[in-house]
Amino acid sequence: MSLQITDLKIYYQTLRGEVQALESTTFSMADGEIMGLAGESGCGKTTLGHSLIYMKPPMKYMGGQVLLDGEELPIWDMDRMNEFRFKKISIIPQYAMNAMNPTRKIGKMISELLGSRGVDFKAILPELERRLGLVKLSTSVLDMYPIELSGGMKQRMVMVLSTLLNPSLLIADEITSALDVASQKAVAEMLVEFRNQGYCKSAIVITHDISILYQIADSILIMYAGQLAEKASTETIIHAPRHPYTKLLISSLPEIGIKSTEKRLTGIPGNPPLLLNPPVGCRFRERCPVAFEKCTEAPPFIEVEPGHHIACWKEGETNA
Amino acid sequence: MNTAKKNEFLYFALKNWKLRIGFVVIGVFLILALIGPLLVRNDPFAYANPTGAKPPSSDYWFGTTFFGQDVFAQFVLGLRATFLVGILGGGLATLIGVVVGFTAGYRGGIVDEVLNMLTNIILVIPTMAVLLIIAAYLEVRSIFAECIFIGLTAWPWAARAIRAQTFSLRTRDFVDLAKTSGMSSFKIIFREIAPNMMAYLIMTFILQFGGAILNAATLDFIGLGPTNTISLGMMMQYAVMWGALLLGMWWWFIPPGLAITLIVGALYVMNVGMDEVFNPKLRET
Amino acid sequence: MNRYFTRKILIYALTFFLAVTIDWMIPRFMPGDPIQNMLSRANVNADAAQVMYTYYAHAFQLDLPIWQQYLNFWGALFRGDLGISIYLFPTPVAKVLMRAVPYDLFLLLPAILLSWWAGNNFGAFAARSKWLDNTVSPIGYILSATPYMWLGIFLAWLLGIVLNIFPIAGAYSFDLQPSFSWKFIGSVLQHWFLPFFSLFLVMFGGWAIGMRNMVIYELEADYSHYLEALGAPQRLVRKYAFQNGILPQITGLALQLGVIVAGALVTEVVFSYPGIGYLLLAAIQNQDYFLIQGCFLFIIIGVLIANFAIDIIYILVDPRTRRGMTGETA
């Protein structure tokens, strides 16, 4: 197991009270796994991704354990986490367009960043240049300022930088959403290539775009309102989902592989609950077509088939 | 701006200690300016105390000047002038800045080019020097003239800030929507852009308010203030001119300058508080 | 970068043109006979007044057509002829001003540069934590809200009169003649300190507040968060935030020059420090229009030169302008 998360619970501290952004979360990822993390905005997918590497107030650690390659990550301790960041766990942020210091040449910035982490820039330079070639960037970008690069170039540059120290886990946060369709595909494929080359052992790809995940992810984890809904292999999630929310989510998408959308997008009636004071039990039950009395208790996230987990009383019971 | 959002701002505004301090300080001085002149028995210009300069006492709260004038009576009247200059001078500067900045930012193109050039030119000229030579040639100066001069010279940086803000708002979706739906420019500016800039406008006004007060104090101190009343700057001018320093008459020059410092300081602190209220990133949690 | 420079120079040229035009226009378009106005308030005897009237009538050239007067004004300006002072008749205005300029430079350059340097560091320090910000920043707000002249008066009273540490008037002791003796230099420094220090303090507050805001914004910028997510130490993050935050402070220096000049004027008045500000006050009190005009021109020229210098420095320190990626920064 590459990543093992047990009962992780993250809240947001606000003046109006605690926002229960991530409820007791337990799941694991295999070595080499690219896991898609999907859901509507505000479902906690970004909270989950960020809490693993950079948990800054108002994010608040409420409990749980994160093991990476068998070693516990002190995610609640901003200082102690520094040792793990970049080297063991890394991130390609959503804001990759603005992620680099605008007044430093890119090479200089990288050298200063590596120096501050005790890594010799000169020694790593040949490898850096090789990887730039892999993402089709000329080595001359190291002598440029970020403003001289296009959006797609910056995205690829950040990808190379974030994975330069071969982290065990890479968190890729909405890496394709700022790009045009052609670059989206290229960037997504580069990520797979990076995994294949061993630049990162496994990766969590946070996105709201399931079609991208269909192309690159080995498995998909669906979240709803701060709770895990379903995790399974990509094929299973797309073609044989079991959680009612996943079913509605997948059916609301234009069918993958079919070019013309003959089927009307249905969408899901209702809105996700507010997480400041969320309903007890399954948070999807207000909108769920199959909800019953039991759903006022929170359903456990159980394995119904090897590698297929769901949190639903109906589906879990009938098949467990 | 919908009600929920407004309530949220109000909520954070009430919780912000910087805003609260600012409001209290400004409030105290404003009340003093409004009712102070009604409380004093002495004409601020009359030589009330025949024995000349006296330190503060129960008769003369802030003491008397070299000529026996009641410093407190002058002080509260001067506060009125200070607030008047802040509101009118700062208001006029904000108004011109908004009109120029909006027009430049919204119209763009050659209009922007010309207005921006004008703004930059006036920005480079030390406005105080211009005010000085204009004031020097006028024999009779009213406080309203002072407000107008200050307003006419202090607007450029407000115009720059508003222009930049308009630029960024102009390209937002809701403005595009309004444009495609055939709304007139005038309506778009007042219905769509202005409400979104309200916070910015208030902050600009607060800073211009403070700037106008400081500018007026400078003019008055050089002896180019209004000729028909008294202001805090003029009190300092008279104090220095009549040797209050050497005579140790601290009660004559400390109150006016301290009042200006506290009023302008409170305005600056309020400005930071406003920034925190409207910019969630800066809020204290 | 060329476009940037061309624009700047155009703005400066237009500014100078406008300033000179204002300078020329004001005495001519104000009501009444400027010469009569001026002489009636100058305390001179009838004979001297006649001499002066003849001189100024000639200098103003009111008998010539307006455009001719205007062109001649420019011509005289380029010859360095700013007319003759009334208050210090018959010393040429240009000469009076040249005597004052060294005092201004001696006062303003150290006050501006030191306050900018110290204020930026102090502001960046205040931005380190919410706690420091709330305890330390108010000093900055209060200082930057203080009217220059009042801080001058206050310091003169406290340090000059009450504690009797520093002299409070003039540029050096009245009983000394300028010379290169230690005694004279000591006296100059003693007289220089209070005006310098009061200017320094007010400006310091302004820079500190400006830098505090800049650093807070930079620390919230995406690149700062990315560095932190990659485990960069606070030292590096703060270094970047400081270096990027200081760029707008350089532009701010140019924008603040007008306010600084005004502050210097009144500070010189408070301390009877013989720079242009003190001269300007004397000129105003004596209705010495030529001297007023001259002071105004000198101030404008000084500000333009300083602006130009700041522009060049900005280009040197901000790589983005060098690469021609930004059109306008100031």
PDB file of N, CA, C and O in Angstrom, chain A residues 256-305:
ATOM      1  N   ILE A 256     -19.777   8.648 -22.348  1.00  0.00           N
ATOM      2  CA  ILE A 256     -18.416   8.643 -22.849  1.00  0.00           C
ATOM      3  C   ILE A 256     -18.317   7.693 -24.039  1.00  0.00           C
ATOM      4  O   ILE A 256     -18.863   6.594 -24.022  1.00  0.00           O
ATOM      5  N   GLY A 257     -17.649   8.152 -25.078  1.00  0.00           N
ATOM      6  CA  GLY A 257     -17.510   7.307 -26.255  1.00  0.00           C
ATOM      7  C   GLY A 257     -18.571   7.607 -27.300  1.00  0.00           C
ATOM      8  O   GLY A 257     -18.355   7.409 -28.486  1.00  0.00           O
ATOM      9  N   ILE A 258     -19.710   8.112 -26.860  1.00  0.00           N
ATOM     10  CA  ILE A 258     -20.744   8.468 -27.834  1.00  0.00           C
ATOM     11  C   ILE A 258     -20.572   9.930 -28.184  1.00  0.00           C
ATOM     12  O   ILE A 258     -20.561  10.792 -27.304  1.00  0.00           O
ATOM     13  N   LYS A 259     -20.422  10.201 -29.453  1.00  0.00           N
ATOM     14  CA  LYS A 259     -20.085  11.565 -29.841  1.00  0.00           C
ATOM     15  C   LYS A 259     -21.275  12.504 -29.686  1.00  0.00           C
ATOM     16  O   LYS A 259     -21.215  13.522 -29.039  1.00  0.00           O
ATOM     17  N   SER A 260     -22.373  12.187 -30.292  1.00  0.00           N
ATOM     18  CA  SER A 260     -23.517  13.082 -30.180  1.00  0.00           C
ATOM     19  C   SER A 260     -24.301  12.716 -28.925  1.00  0.00           C
ATOM     20  O   SER A 260     -24.523  11.543 -28.634  1.00  0.00           O
ATOM     21  N   THR A 261     -24.665  13.708 -28.191  1.00  0.00           N
ATOM     22  CA  THR A 261     -25.379  13.403 -26.952  1.00  0.00           C
ATOM     23  C   THR A 261     -26.865  13.260 -27.256  1.00  0.00           C
ATOM     24  O   THR A 261     -27.615  14.221 -27.300  1.00  0.00           O
ATOM     25  N   GLU A 262     -27.261  11.996 -27.490  1.00  0.00           N
ATOM     26  CA  GLU A 262     -28.672  11.759 -27.784  1.00  0.00           C
ATOM     27  C   GLU A 262     -29.499  11.871 -26.504  1.00  0.00           C
ATOM     28  O   GLU A 262     -30.634  12.315 -26.499  1.00  0.00           O
ATOM     29  N   LYS A 263     -28.841  11.440 -25.437  1.00  0.00           N
ATOM     30  CA  LYS A 263     -29.565  11.475 -24.179  1.00  0.00           C
ATOM     31  C   LYS A 263     -29.480  12.878 -23.580  1.00  0.00           C
ATOM     32  O   LYS A 263     -28.442  13.520 -23.613  1.00  0.00           O
ATOM     33  N   ARG A 264     -30.587  13.367 -23.066  1.00  0.00           N
ATOM     34  CA  ARG A 264     -30.580  14.662 -22.412  1.00  0.00           C
ATOM     35  C   ARG A 264     -29.866  14.555 -21.072  1.00  0.00           C
ATOM     36  O   ARG A 264     -30.012  13.577 -20.352  1.00  0.00           O
ATOM     37  N   LEU A 265     -29.076  15.602 -20.757  1.00  0.00           N
ATOM     38  CA  LEU A 265     -28.438  15.579 -19.452  1.00  0.00           C
ATOM     39  C   LEU A 265     -29.516  15.767 -18.394  1.00  0.00           C
ATOM     40  O   LEU A 265     -30.319  16.695 -18.455  1.00  0.00           O
ATOM     41  N   THR A 266     -29.532  14.883 -17.446  1.00  0.00           N
ATOM     42  CA  THR A 266     -30.610  14.962 -16.463  1.00  0.00           C
ATOM     43  C   THR A 266     -30.274  15.884 -15.299  1.00  0.00           C
ATOM     44  O   THR A 266     -31.117  16.629 -14.820  1.00  0.00           O
ATOM     45  N   GLY A 267     -29.040  15.850 -14.830  1.00  0.00           N
ATOM     46  CA  GLY A 267     -28.700  16.639 -13.657  1.00  0.00           C
ATOM     47  C   GLY A 267     -29.325  15.995 -12.438  1.00  0.00           C
ATOM     48  O   GLY A 267     -30.126  15.068 -12.537  1.00  0.00           O
ATOM     49  N   ILE A 268     -28.917  16.459 -11.274  1.00  0.00           N
ATOM     50  CA  ILE A 268     -29.443  15.875 -10.043  1.00  0.00           C
ATOM     51  C   ILE A 268     -30.288  16.941  -9.356  1.00  0.00           C
ATOM     52  O   ILE A 268     -29.789  18.040  -9.100  1.00  0.00           O
ATOM     53  N   PRO A 269     -31.529  16.666  -9.088  1.00  0.00           N
ATOM     54  CA  PRO A 269     -32.360  17.683  -8.439  1.00  0.00           C
ATOM     55  C   PRO A 269     -31.869  17.981  -7.029  1.00  0.00           C
ATOM     56  O   PRO A 269     -31.319  17.120  -6.344  1.00  0.00           O
ATOM     57  N   GLY A 270     -32.061  19.225  -6.615  1.00  0.00           N
ATOM     58  CA  GLY A 270     -31.664  19.620  -5.257  1.00  0.00           C
ATOM     59  C   GLY A 270     -30.234  20.123  -5.204  1.00  0.00           C
ATOM     60  O   GLY A 270     -29.528  20.141  -6.207  1.00  0.00           O
ATOM     61  N   ASN A 271     -29.814  20.563  -4.006  1.00  0.00           N
ATOM     62  CA  ASN A 271     -28.464  21.079  -3.796  1.00  0.00           C
ATOM     63  C   ASN A 271     -27.782  20.339  -2.666  1.00  0.00           C
ATOM     64  O   ASN A 271     -28.443  19.831  -1.769  1.00  0.00           O
ATOM     65  N   PRO A 272     -26.460  20.286  -2.682  1.00  0.00           N
ATOM     66  CA  PRO A 272     -25.754  19.660  -1.561  1.00  0.00           C
ATOM     67  C   PRO A 272     -26.032  20.427  -0.268  1.00  0.00           C
ATOM     68  O   PRO A 272     -26.264  21.635  -0.322  1.00  0.00           O
ATOM     69  N   PRO A 273     -26.001  19.778   0.883  1.00  0.00           N
ATOM     70  CA  PRO A 273     -26.272  20.466   2.139  1.00  0.00           C
ATOM     71  C   PRO A 273     -25.129  21.397   2.515  1.00  0.00           C
ATOM     72  O   PRO A 273     -24.009  21.243   2.040  1.00  0.00           O
ATOM     73  N   LEU A 274     -25.418  22.395   3.365  1.00  0.00           N
ATOM     74  CA  LEU A 274     -24.370  23.266   3.864  1.00  0.00           C
ATOM     75  C   LEU A 274     -23.599  22.516   4.945  1.00  0.00           C
ATOM     76  O   LEU A 274     -24.194  21.836   5.779  1.00  0.00           O
ATOM     77  N   LEU A 275     -22.295  22.639   4.923  1.00  0.00           N
ATOM     78  CA  LEU A 275     -21.486  21.819   5.827  1.00  0.00           C
ATOM     79  C   LEU A 275     -21.214  22.494   7.167  1.00  0.00           C
ATOM     80  O   LEU A 275     -20.484  21.979   7.997  1.00  0.00           O
ATOM     81  N   LEU A 276     -21.794  23.676   7.364  1.00  0.00           N
ATOM     82  CA  LEU A 276     -21.625  24.333   8.649  1.00  0.00           C
ATOM     83  C   LEU A 276     -22.397  23.557   9.719  1.00  0.00           C
ATOM     84  O   LEU A 276     -21.957  23.424  10.849  1.00  0.00           O
ATOM     85  N   ASN A 277     -23.549  23.047   9.332  1.00  0.00           N
ATOM     86  CA  ASN A 277     -24.365  22.287  10.263  1.00  0.00           C
ATOM     87  C   ASN A 277     -25.057  21.175   9.474  1.00  0.00           C
ATOM     88  O   ASN A 277     -26.257  21.235   9.228  1.00  0.00           O
ATOM     89  N   PRO A 278     -24.286  20.180   9.038  1.00  0.00           N
ATOM     90  CA  PRO A 278     -24.822  19.215   8.091  1.00  0.00           C
ATOM     91  C   PRO A 278     -25.802  18.247   8.750  1.00  0.00           C
ATOM     92  O   PRO A 278     -25.767  18.069   9.972  1.00  0.00           O
ATOM     93  N   PRO A 279     -26.689  17.638   7.954  1.00  0.00           N
ATOM     94  CA  PRO A 279     -27.608  16.643   8.509  1.00  0.00           C
ATOM     95  C   PRO A 279     -26.816  15.433   9.010  1.00  0.00           C
ATOM     96  O   PRO A 279     -25.765  15.098   8.456  1.00  0.00           O
ATOM     97  N   VAL A 280     -27.313  14.784  10.060  1.00  0.00           N
ATOM     98  CA  VAL A 280     -26.630  13.577  10.520  1.00  0.00           C
ATOM     99  C   VAL A 280     -26.952  12.441   9.561  1.00  0.00           C
ATOM    100  O   VAL A 280     -27.917  12.489   8.808  1.00  0.00           O
ATOM    101  N   GLY A 281     -26.101  11.437   9.606  1.00  0.00           N
ATOM    102  CA  GLY A 281     -26.314  10.293   8.724  1.00  0.00           C
ATOM    103  C   GLY A 281     -25.764  10.554   7.342  1.00  0.00           C
ATOM    104  O   GLY A 281     -24.839  11.353   7.176  1.00  0.00           O
ATOM    105  N   CYS A 282     -26.317   9.854   6.362  1.00  0.00           N
ATOM    106  CA  CYS A 282     -25.848  10.020   4.997  1.00  0.00           C
ATOM    107  C   CYS A 282     -26.239  11.397   4.501  1.00  0.00           C
ATOM    108  O   CYS A 282     -27.414  11.771   4.547  1.00  0.00           O
ATOM    109  N   ARG A 283     -25.278  12.170   4.048  1.00  0.00           N
ATOM    110  CA  ARG A 283     -25.573  13.546   3.664  1.00  0.00           C
ATOM    111  C   ARG A 283     -26.268  13.638   2.312  1.00  0.00           C
ATOM    112  O   ARG A 283     -26.714  14.696   1.909  1.00  0.00           O
ATOM    113  N   PHE A 284     -26.332  12.529   1.630  1.00  0.00           N
ATOM    114  CA  PHE A 284     -26.983  12.554   0.316  1.00  0.00           C
ATOM    115  C   PHE A 284     -28.467  12.252   0.430  1.00  0.00           C
ATOM    116  O   PHE A 284     -29.205  12.368  -0.542  1.00  0.00           O
ATOM    117  N   ARG A 285     -28.924  11.888   1.625  1.00  0.00           N
ATOM    118  CA  ARG A 285     -30.258  11.302   1.691  1.00  0.00           C
ATOM    119  C   ARG A 285     -31.371  12.243   1.257  1.00  0.00           C
ATOM    120  O   ARG A 285     -32.387  11.796   0.745  1.00  0.00           O
ATOM    121  N   GLU A 286     -31.179  13.571   1.435  1.00  0.00           N
ATOM    122  CA  GLU A 286     -32.213  14.518   1.011  1.00  0.00           C
ATOM    123  C   GLU A 286     -32.483  14.428  -0.496  1.00  0.00           C
ATOM    124  O   GLU A 286     -33.597  14.643  -0.948  1.00  0.00           O
ATOM    125  N   ARG A 287     -31.469  14.129  -1.232  1.00  0.00           N
ATOM    126  CA  ARG A 287     -31.620  14.110  -2.693  1.00  0.00           C
ATOM    127  C   ARG A 287     -31.690  12.688  -3.233  1.00  0.00           C
ATOM    128  O   ARG A 287     -31.825  12.490  -4.438  1.00  0.00           O
ATOM    129  N   CYS A 288     -31.525  11.716  -2.340  1.00  0.00           N
ATOM    130  CA  CYS A 288     -31.367  10.338  -2.809  1.00  0.00           C
ATOM    131  C   CYS A 288     -32.725   9.717  -3.166  1.00  0.00           C
ATOM    132  O   CYS A 288     -33.687   9.796  -2.384  1.00  0.00           O
ATOM    133  N   PRO A 289     -32.828   9.103  -4.343  1.00  0.00           N
ATOM    134  CA  PRO A 289     -34.100   8.486  -4.742  1.00  0.00           C
ATOM    135  C   PRO A 289     -34.438   7.225  -3.955  1.00  0.00           C
ATOM    136  O   PRO A 289     -35.614   6.843  -3.892  1.00  0.00           O
ATOM    137  N   VAL A 290     -33.427   6.594  -3.329  1.00  0.00           N
ATOM    138  CA  VAL A 290     -33.715   5.321  -2.664  1.00  0.00           C
ATOM    139  C   VAL A 290     -33.545   5.389  -1.150  1.00  0.00           C
ATOM    140  O   VAL A 290     -33.439   4.369  -0.494  1.00  0.00           O
ATOM    141  N   ALA A 291     -33.506   6.607  -0.593  1.00  0.00           N
ATOM    142  CA  ALA A 291     -33.250   6.740   0.838  1.00  0.00           C
ATOM    143  C   ALA A 291     -34.359   6.110   1.673  1.00  0.00           C
ATOM    144  O   ALA A 291     -35.520   6.097   1.275  1.00  0.00           O
ATOM    145  N   PHE A 292     -33.996   5.557   2.817  1.00  0.00           N
ATOM    146  CA  PHE A 292     -34.991   5.026   3.759  1.00  0.00           C
ATOM    147  C   PHE A 292     -34.554   5.341   5.182  1.00  0.00           C
ATOM    148  O   PHE A 292     -33.543   6.048   5.381  1.00  0.00           O
ATOM    149  N   GLU A 293     -35.291   4.848   6.203  1.00  0.00           N
ATOM    150  CA  GLU A 293     -35.080   5.277   7.600  1.00  0.00           C
ATOM    151  C   GLU A 293     -33.628   5.132   8.028  1.00  0.00           C
ATOM    152  O   GLU A 293     -33.042   6.003   8.669  1.00  0.00           O
ATOM    153  N   LYS A 294     -32.984   4.066   7.676  1.00  0.00           N
ATOM    154  CA  LYS A 294     -31.634   3.748   8.125  1.00  0.00           C
ATOM    155  C   LYS A 294     -30.624   4.838   7.755  1.00  0.00           C
ATOM    156  O   LYS A 294     -29.579   4.978   8.390  1.00  0.00           O
ATOM    157  N   CYS A 295     -30.949   5.588   6.706  1.00  0.00           N
ATOM    158  CA  CYS A 295     -29.992   6.571   6.196  1.00  0.00           C
ATOM    159  C   CYS A 295     -29.753   7.726   7.169  1.00  0.00           C
ATOM    160  O   CYS A 295     -28.901   8.581   6.927  1.00  0.00           O
ATOM    161  N   THR A 296     -30.493   7.806   8.274  1.00  0.00           N
ATOM    162  CA  THR A 296     -30.205   8.822   9.284  1.00  0.00           C
ATOM    163  C   THR A 296     -28.963   8.462  10.094  1.00  0.00           C
ATOM    164  O   THR A 296     -28.489   9.238  10.901  1.00  0.00           O
ATOM    165  N   GLU A 297     -28.465   7.227   9.900  1.00  0.00           N
ATOM    166  CA  GLU A 297     -27.164   6.871  10.464  1.00  0.00           C
ATOM    167  C   GLU A 297     -26.150   6.918   9.340  1.00  0.00           C
ATOM    168  O   GLU A 297     -26.463   6.571   8.209  1.00  0.00           O
ATOM    169  N   ALA A 298     -24.925   7.348   9.686  1.00  0.00           N
ATOM    170  CA  ALA A 298     -23.911   7.440   8.640  1.00  0.00           C
ATOM    171  C   ALA A 298     -23.518   6.035   8.174  1.00  0.00           C
ATOM    172  O   ALA A 298     -23.146   5.193   8.998  1.00  0.00           O
ATOM    173  N   PRO A 299     -23.586   5.775   6.871  1.00  0.00           N
ATOM    174  CA  PRO A 299     -23.220   4.442   6.382  1.00  0.00           C
ATOM    175  C   PRO A 299     -21.715   4.265   6.378  1.00  0.00           C
ATOM    176  O   PRO A 299     -20.975   5.211   6.080  1.00  0.00           O
ATOM    177  N   PRO A 300     -21.199   3.096   6.729  1.00  0.00           N
ATOM    178  CA  PRO A 300     -19.755   2.869   6.662  1.00  0.00           C
ATOM    179  C   PRO A 300     -19.302   2.689   5.214  1.00  0.00           C
ATOM    180  O   PRO A 300     -20.092   2.326   4.348  1.00  0.00           O
ATOM    181  N   PHE A 301     -18.013   2.958   4.998  1.00  0.00           N
ATOM    182  CA  PHE A 301     -17.434   2.826   3.645  1.00  0.00           C
ATOM    183  C   PHE A 301     -16.882   1.414   3.558  1.00  0.00           C
ATOM    184  O   PHE A 301     -15.777   1.130   4.016  1.00  0.00           O
ATOM    185  N   ILE A 302     -17.658   0.481   3.025  1.00  0.00           N
ATOM    186  CA  ILE A 302     -17.259  -0.928   3.081  1.00  0.00           C
ATOM    187  C   ILE A 302     -16.956  -1.494   1.705  1.00  0.00           C
ATOM    188  O   ILE A 302     -17.436  -0.998   0.675  1.00  0.00           O
ATOM    189  N   GLU A 303     -16.160  -2.524   1.720  1.00  0.00           N
ATOM    190  CA  GLU A 303     -15.736  -3.161   0.474  1.00  0.00           C
ATOM    191  C   GLU A 303     -16.807  -4.182   0.082  1.00  0.00           C
ATOM    192  O   GLU A 303     -17.036  -5.164   0.780  1.00  0.00           O
ATOM    193  N   VAL A 304     -17.483  -3.925  -1.029  1.00  0.00           N
ATOM    194  CA  VAL A 304     -18.545  -4.843  -1.446  1.00  0.00           C
ATOM    195  C   VAL A 304     -18.029  -5.907  -2.409  1.00  0.00           C
ATOM    196  O   VAL A 304     -18.601  -6.979  -2.529  1.00  0.00           O
ATOM    197  N   GLU A 305     -16.985  -5.542  -3.119  1.00  0.00           N
ATOM    198  CA  GLU A 305     -16.297  -6.489  -3.979  1.00  0.00           C
ATOM    199  C   GLU A 305     -14.838  -6.126  -3.861  1.00  0.00           C
ATOM    200  O   GLU A 305     -14.530  -5.007  -3.449  1.00  0.00           O
TER     201      GLU A 305
END
